[in-house]
Coordinates of C-alpha atoms in Angstrom, one line a residue:
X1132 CA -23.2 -60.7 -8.9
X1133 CA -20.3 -58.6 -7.3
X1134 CA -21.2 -57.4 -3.8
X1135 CA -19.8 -55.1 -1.4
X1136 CA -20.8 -55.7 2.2
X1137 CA -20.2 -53.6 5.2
X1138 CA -21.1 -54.5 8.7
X1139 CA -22.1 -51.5 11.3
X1140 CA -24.6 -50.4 14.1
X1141 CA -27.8 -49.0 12.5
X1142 CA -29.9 -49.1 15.4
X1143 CA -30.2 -50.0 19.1
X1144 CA -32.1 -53.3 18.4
X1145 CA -31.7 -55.5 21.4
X1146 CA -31.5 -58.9 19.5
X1147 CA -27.9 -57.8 17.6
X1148 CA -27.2 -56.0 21.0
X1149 CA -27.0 -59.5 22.6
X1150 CA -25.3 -60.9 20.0
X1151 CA -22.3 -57.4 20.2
X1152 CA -22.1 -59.1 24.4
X1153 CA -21.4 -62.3 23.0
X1154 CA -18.3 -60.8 21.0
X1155 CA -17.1 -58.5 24.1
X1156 CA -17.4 -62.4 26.1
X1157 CA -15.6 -64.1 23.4
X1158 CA -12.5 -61.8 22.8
X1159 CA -12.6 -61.5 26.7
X1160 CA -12.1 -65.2 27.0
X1161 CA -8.9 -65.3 23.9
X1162 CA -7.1 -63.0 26.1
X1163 CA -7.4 -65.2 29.1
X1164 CA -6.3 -68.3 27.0
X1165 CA -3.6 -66.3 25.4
X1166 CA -2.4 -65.3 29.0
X1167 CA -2.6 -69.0 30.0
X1168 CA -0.9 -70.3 27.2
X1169 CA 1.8 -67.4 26.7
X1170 CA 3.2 -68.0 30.2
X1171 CA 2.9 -71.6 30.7
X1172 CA 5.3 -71.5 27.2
X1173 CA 7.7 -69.5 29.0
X1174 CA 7.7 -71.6 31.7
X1175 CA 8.9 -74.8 29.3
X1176 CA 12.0 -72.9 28.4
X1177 CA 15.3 -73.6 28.7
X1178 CA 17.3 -70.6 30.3
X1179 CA 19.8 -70.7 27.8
X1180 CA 16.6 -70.3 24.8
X1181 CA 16.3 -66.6 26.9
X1182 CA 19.6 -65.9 25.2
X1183 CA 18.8 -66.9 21.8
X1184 CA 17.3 -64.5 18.9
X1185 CA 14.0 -67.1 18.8
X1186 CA 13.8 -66.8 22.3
X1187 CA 14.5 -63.5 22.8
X1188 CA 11.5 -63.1 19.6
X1189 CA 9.0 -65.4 21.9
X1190 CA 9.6 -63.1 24.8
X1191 CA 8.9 -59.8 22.6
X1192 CA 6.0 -61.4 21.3
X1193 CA 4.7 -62.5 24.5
X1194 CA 5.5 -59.2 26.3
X1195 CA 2.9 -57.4 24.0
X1196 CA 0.2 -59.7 23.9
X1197 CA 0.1 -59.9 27.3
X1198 CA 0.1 -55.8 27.2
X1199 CA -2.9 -56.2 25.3
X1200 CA -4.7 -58.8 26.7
X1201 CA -4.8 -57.5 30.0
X1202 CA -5.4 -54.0 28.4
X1203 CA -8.5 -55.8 27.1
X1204 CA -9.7 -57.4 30.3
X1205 CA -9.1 -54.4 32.7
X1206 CA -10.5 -51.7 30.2
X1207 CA -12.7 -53.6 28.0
X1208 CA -12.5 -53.4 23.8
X1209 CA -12.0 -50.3 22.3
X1210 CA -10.1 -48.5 25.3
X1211 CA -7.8 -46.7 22.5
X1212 CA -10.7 -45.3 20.9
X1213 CA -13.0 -44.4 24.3
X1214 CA -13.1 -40.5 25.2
X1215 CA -14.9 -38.1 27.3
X1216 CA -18.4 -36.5 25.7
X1217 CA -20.6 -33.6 27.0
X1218 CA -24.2 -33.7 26.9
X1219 CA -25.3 -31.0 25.6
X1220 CA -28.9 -31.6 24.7
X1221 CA -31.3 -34.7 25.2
X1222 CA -34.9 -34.4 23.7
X1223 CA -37.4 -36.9 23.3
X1224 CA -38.7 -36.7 19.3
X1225 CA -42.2 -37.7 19.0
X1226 CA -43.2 -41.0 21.1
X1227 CA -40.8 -43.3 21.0
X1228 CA -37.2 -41.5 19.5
X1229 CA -34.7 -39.9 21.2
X1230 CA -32.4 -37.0 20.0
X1231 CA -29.1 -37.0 21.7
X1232 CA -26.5 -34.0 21.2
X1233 CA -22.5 -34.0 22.6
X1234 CA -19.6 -32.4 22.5
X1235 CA -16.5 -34.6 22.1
X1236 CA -13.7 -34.2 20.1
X1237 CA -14.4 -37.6 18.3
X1238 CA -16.2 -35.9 16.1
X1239 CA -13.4 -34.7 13.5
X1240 CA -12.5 -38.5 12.9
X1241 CA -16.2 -39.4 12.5
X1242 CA -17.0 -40.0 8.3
X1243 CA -20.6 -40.1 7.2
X1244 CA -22.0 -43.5 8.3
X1245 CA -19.9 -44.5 11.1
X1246 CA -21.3 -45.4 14.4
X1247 CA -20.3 -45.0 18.6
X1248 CA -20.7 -46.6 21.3
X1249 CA -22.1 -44.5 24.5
X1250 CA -20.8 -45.8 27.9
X1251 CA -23.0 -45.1 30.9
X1252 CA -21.8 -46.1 34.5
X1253 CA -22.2 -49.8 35.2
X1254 CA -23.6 -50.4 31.6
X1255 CA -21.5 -52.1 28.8
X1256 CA -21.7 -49.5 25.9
X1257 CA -24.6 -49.0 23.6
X1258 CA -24.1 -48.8 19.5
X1259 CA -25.9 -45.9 17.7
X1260 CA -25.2 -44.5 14.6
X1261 CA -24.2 -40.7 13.7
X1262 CA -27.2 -38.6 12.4
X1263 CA -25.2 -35.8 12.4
X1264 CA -21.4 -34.5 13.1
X1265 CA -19.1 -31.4 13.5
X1266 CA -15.1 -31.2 14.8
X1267 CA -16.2 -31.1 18.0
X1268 CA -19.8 -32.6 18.1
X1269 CA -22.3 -35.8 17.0
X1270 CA -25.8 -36.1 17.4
X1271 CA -27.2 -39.1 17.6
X1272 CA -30.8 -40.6 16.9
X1273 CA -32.0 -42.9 19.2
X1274 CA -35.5 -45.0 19.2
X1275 CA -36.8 -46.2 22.4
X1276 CA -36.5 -50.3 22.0
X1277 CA -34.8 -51.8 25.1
X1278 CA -34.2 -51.6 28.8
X1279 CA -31.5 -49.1 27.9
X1280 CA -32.9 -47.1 25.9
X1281 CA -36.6 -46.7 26.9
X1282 CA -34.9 -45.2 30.2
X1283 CA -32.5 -43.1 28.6
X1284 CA -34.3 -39.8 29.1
X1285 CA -34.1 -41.0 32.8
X1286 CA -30.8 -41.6 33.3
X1287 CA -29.3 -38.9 31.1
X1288 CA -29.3 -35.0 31.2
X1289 CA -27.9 -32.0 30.0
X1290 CA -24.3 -31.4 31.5
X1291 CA -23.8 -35.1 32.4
X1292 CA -20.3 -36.3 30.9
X1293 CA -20.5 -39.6 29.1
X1294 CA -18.1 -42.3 27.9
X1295 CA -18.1 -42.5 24.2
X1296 CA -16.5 -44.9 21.7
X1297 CA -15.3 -44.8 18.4
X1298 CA -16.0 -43.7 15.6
X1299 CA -16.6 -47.8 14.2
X1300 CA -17.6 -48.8 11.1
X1301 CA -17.6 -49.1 7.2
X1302 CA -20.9 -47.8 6.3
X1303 CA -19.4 -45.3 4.1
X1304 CA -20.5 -43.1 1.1
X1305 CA -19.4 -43.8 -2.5
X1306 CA -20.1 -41.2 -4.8
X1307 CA -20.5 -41.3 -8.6
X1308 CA -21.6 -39.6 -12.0
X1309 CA -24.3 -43.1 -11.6
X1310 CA -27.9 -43.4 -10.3
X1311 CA -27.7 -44.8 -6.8
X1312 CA -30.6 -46.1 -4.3
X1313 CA -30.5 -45.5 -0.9
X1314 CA -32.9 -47.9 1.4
X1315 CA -33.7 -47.3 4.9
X1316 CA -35.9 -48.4 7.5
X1317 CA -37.1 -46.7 10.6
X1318 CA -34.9 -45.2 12.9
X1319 CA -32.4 -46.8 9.8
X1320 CA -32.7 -43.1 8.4
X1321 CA -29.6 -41.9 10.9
X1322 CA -26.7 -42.9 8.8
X1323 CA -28.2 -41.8 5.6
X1324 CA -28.9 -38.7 7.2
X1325 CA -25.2 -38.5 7.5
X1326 CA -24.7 -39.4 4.2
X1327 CA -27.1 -36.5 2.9
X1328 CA -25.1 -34.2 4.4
X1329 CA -21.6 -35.3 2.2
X1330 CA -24.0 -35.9 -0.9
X1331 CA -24.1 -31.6 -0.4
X1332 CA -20.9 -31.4 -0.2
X1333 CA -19.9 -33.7 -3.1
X1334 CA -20.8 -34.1 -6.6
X1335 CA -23.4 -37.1 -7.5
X1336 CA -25.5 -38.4 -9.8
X1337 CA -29.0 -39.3 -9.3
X1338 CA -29.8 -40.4 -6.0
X1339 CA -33.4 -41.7 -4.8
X1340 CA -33.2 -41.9 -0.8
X1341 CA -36.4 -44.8 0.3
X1342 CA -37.5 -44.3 3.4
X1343 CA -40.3 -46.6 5.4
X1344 CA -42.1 -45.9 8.3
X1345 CA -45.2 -45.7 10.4
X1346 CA -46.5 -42.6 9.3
X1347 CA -45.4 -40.5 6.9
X1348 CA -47.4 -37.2 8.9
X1349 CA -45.8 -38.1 12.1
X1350 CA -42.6 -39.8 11.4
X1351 CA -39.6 -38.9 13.8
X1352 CA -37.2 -36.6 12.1
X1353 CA -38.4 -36.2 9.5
X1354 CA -38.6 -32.8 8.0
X1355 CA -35.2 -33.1 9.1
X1356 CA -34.3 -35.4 6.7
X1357 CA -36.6 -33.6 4.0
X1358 CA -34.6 -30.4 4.3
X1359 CA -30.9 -32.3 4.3
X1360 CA -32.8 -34.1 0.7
X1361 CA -33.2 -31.1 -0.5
X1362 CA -30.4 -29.5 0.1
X1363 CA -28.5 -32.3 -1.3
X1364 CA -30.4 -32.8 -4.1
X1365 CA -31.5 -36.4 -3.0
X1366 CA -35.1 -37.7 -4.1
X1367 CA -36.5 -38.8 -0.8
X1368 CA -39.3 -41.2 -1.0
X1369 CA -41.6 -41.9 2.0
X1370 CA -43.1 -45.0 2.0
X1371 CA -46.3 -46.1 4.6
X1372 CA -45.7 -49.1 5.8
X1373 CA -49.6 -49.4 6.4
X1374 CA -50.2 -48.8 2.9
X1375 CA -47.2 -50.3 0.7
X1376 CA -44.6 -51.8 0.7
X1377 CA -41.4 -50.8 -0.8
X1378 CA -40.3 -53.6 -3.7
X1379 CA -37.1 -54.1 -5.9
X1380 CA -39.0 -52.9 -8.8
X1381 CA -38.6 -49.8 -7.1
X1382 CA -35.4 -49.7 -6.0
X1383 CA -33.7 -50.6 -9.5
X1384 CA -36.1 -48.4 -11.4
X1385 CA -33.7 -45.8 -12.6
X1386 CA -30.7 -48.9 -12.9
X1387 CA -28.5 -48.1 -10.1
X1388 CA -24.7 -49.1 -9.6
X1389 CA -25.0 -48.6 -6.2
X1390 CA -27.2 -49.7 -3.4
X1391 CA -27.1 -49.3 0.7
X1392 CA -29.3 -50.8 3.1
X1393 CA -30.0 -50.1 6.8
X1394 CA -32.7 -52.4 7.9
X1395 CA -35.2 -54.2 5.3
X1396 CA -33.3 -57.2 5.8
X1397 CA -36.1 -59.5 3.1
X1398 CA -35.7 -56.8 0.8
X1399 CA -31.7 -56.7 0.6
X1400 CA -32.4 -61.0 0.4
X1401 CA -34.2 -61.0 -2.3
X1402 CA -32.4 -58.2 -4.7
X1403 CA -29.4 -60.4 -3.9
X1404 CA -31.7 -63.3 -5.3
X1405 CA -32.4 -61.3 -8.5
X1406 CA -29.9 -60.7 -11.3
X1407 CA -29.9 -56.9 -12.4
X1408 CA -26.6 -56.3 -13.0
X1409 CA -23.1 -58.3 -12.5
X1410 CA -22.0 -54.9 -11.2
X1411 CA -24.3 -54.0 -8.7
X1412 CA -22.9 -53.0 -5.9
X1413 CA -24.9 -53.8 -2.5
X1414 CA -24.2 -52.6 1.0
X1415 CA -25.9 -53.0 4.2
X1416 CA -25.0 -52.3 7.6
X1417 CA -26.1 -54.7 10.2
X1418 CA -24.6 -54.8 14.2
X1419 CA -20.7 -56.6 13.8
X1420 CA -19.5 -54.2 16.0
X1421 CA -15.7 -54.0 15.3
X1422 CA -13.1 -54.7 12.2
X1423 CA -11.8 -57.4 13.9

């Protein structure tokens, strides 16, 4: 089978949070080494290599890594893409979800699906994805799941100004004329919520948008997401978790081309496992923070 994969933030899980501190320690640690081995290579060279065109090329070439390694080091990855954001409304959404509302000029380079990274003082930055976005605003939504986020409400207020990073990712729409399945999971509902507002914007075939949760009665955001469906003339489907489960029989019912996943990790396993089409075309978005 033919698969397209993309690798983003769809939540602010703290397992794939630890793993986006591991890649921050490892990039931090090629900068040193290049800075280490960069100079001690200059310092085996002849003076008279300084005044030939392969010298004068290792010089170049060592003048702008070290730019950007200590670029890295000093203002952490991503400084190119980090700007200032004002909070403009923070509300808690039934028990245990946050919605988060800025202004920032990131948002006219945002596309449906992409996530941002929120830096907080003495905190490394926190992935979320985009719920929702204008030329000069995102909304994110947040669940409550870790030390960061449980105290969010806490730490953050209307008319604080906030670090924020980005846009990152390729969790990005594909519209056709063919029936595609949309599967998300939870708070996993943000992108596609971005993606419901394009699908109103563009042309599509049949789309059937899965959603699971809790409880369908008290879900977070969710006649939100009912009125962007409808609008978009998307077939949402809520599934309770407590009383089904959603199954590949389901998702492939009306033979899609096209399939994206946020969350449901078994579930993306096992269509991967099952040969519906040589075409099919999977994606999922999991926490690899960067294109790098």
């Amino acid at each position: 089978m033919a698969y397209l994969d993309s690798f983003d933030s769809c939540a602010s899980l703290s397992n794939e949070e630890d793993s986006l501190q591991t890649l921050v320690k490892i990039h931090s640690v090629f900068a040193w080494v290049f800075i280490f081995l960069s100079l001690h290579s200059l310092r085996l060279m002849k003076v008279s290599d300084f005044y030939m065109p392969f010298g004068l090329s290792i010089v170049a070439i060592t003048v702008v890594g070290l730019w950007a390694s200590i670029n890295l080091l000093r203002k952490g990855p991503g400084w190119q893409k980090k700007m200032k954001a004002h909070v403009t409304s923070i509300s808690e959404v039934g028990s245990d979800c946050i919605r988060l509302e800025m202004k920032t000029p990131l948002g006219k380079e945002v596309l449906p699906g992409q996530f941002l990274f929120v830096h907080l003082p003495g905190d490394e930055g926190h992935p979320f994805s985009i719920a929702e976005f204008s030329d000069d605003e995102v909304i994110l939504w947040i669940k409550k799941s870790g030390d960061f986020t449980n105290f969010l409400l806490e730490r953050l207020h209307t008319g604080d100004i906030v670090e924020v990073e980005g846009p990152w990712g390729e969790f990005i729409t594909i519209f056709s004329k063919k029936p595609q399945s949309w599967c998300a999971a939870g708070i996993g509902i943000a992108p596609f919520n971005a993606w419901l507002k394009a699908a109103a914007k563009n042309k599509h075939g049949s789309i059937t948008l899965f959603w699971t949760v809790k409880d369908q009665r008290t879900a977070p955001f969710v006649e939100a997401v009912r009125k962007e469906a409808e609008e978009a003339d998307v077939h949402l489907m809520l599934i309770d978790k407590s009383q089904a489960r959603l199954t590949v029989k389901q998702i492939m019912q009306d033979k899609p081309e096209f399939v994206a996943f946020c969350g449901l990790a078994l579930l993306q396993k096992q269509l991967r496992n099952e040969n519906y089409s040589k075409n099919l075309i999977i994606k999922h978005e999991v926490f690899n923070w960067r294109d790098i």
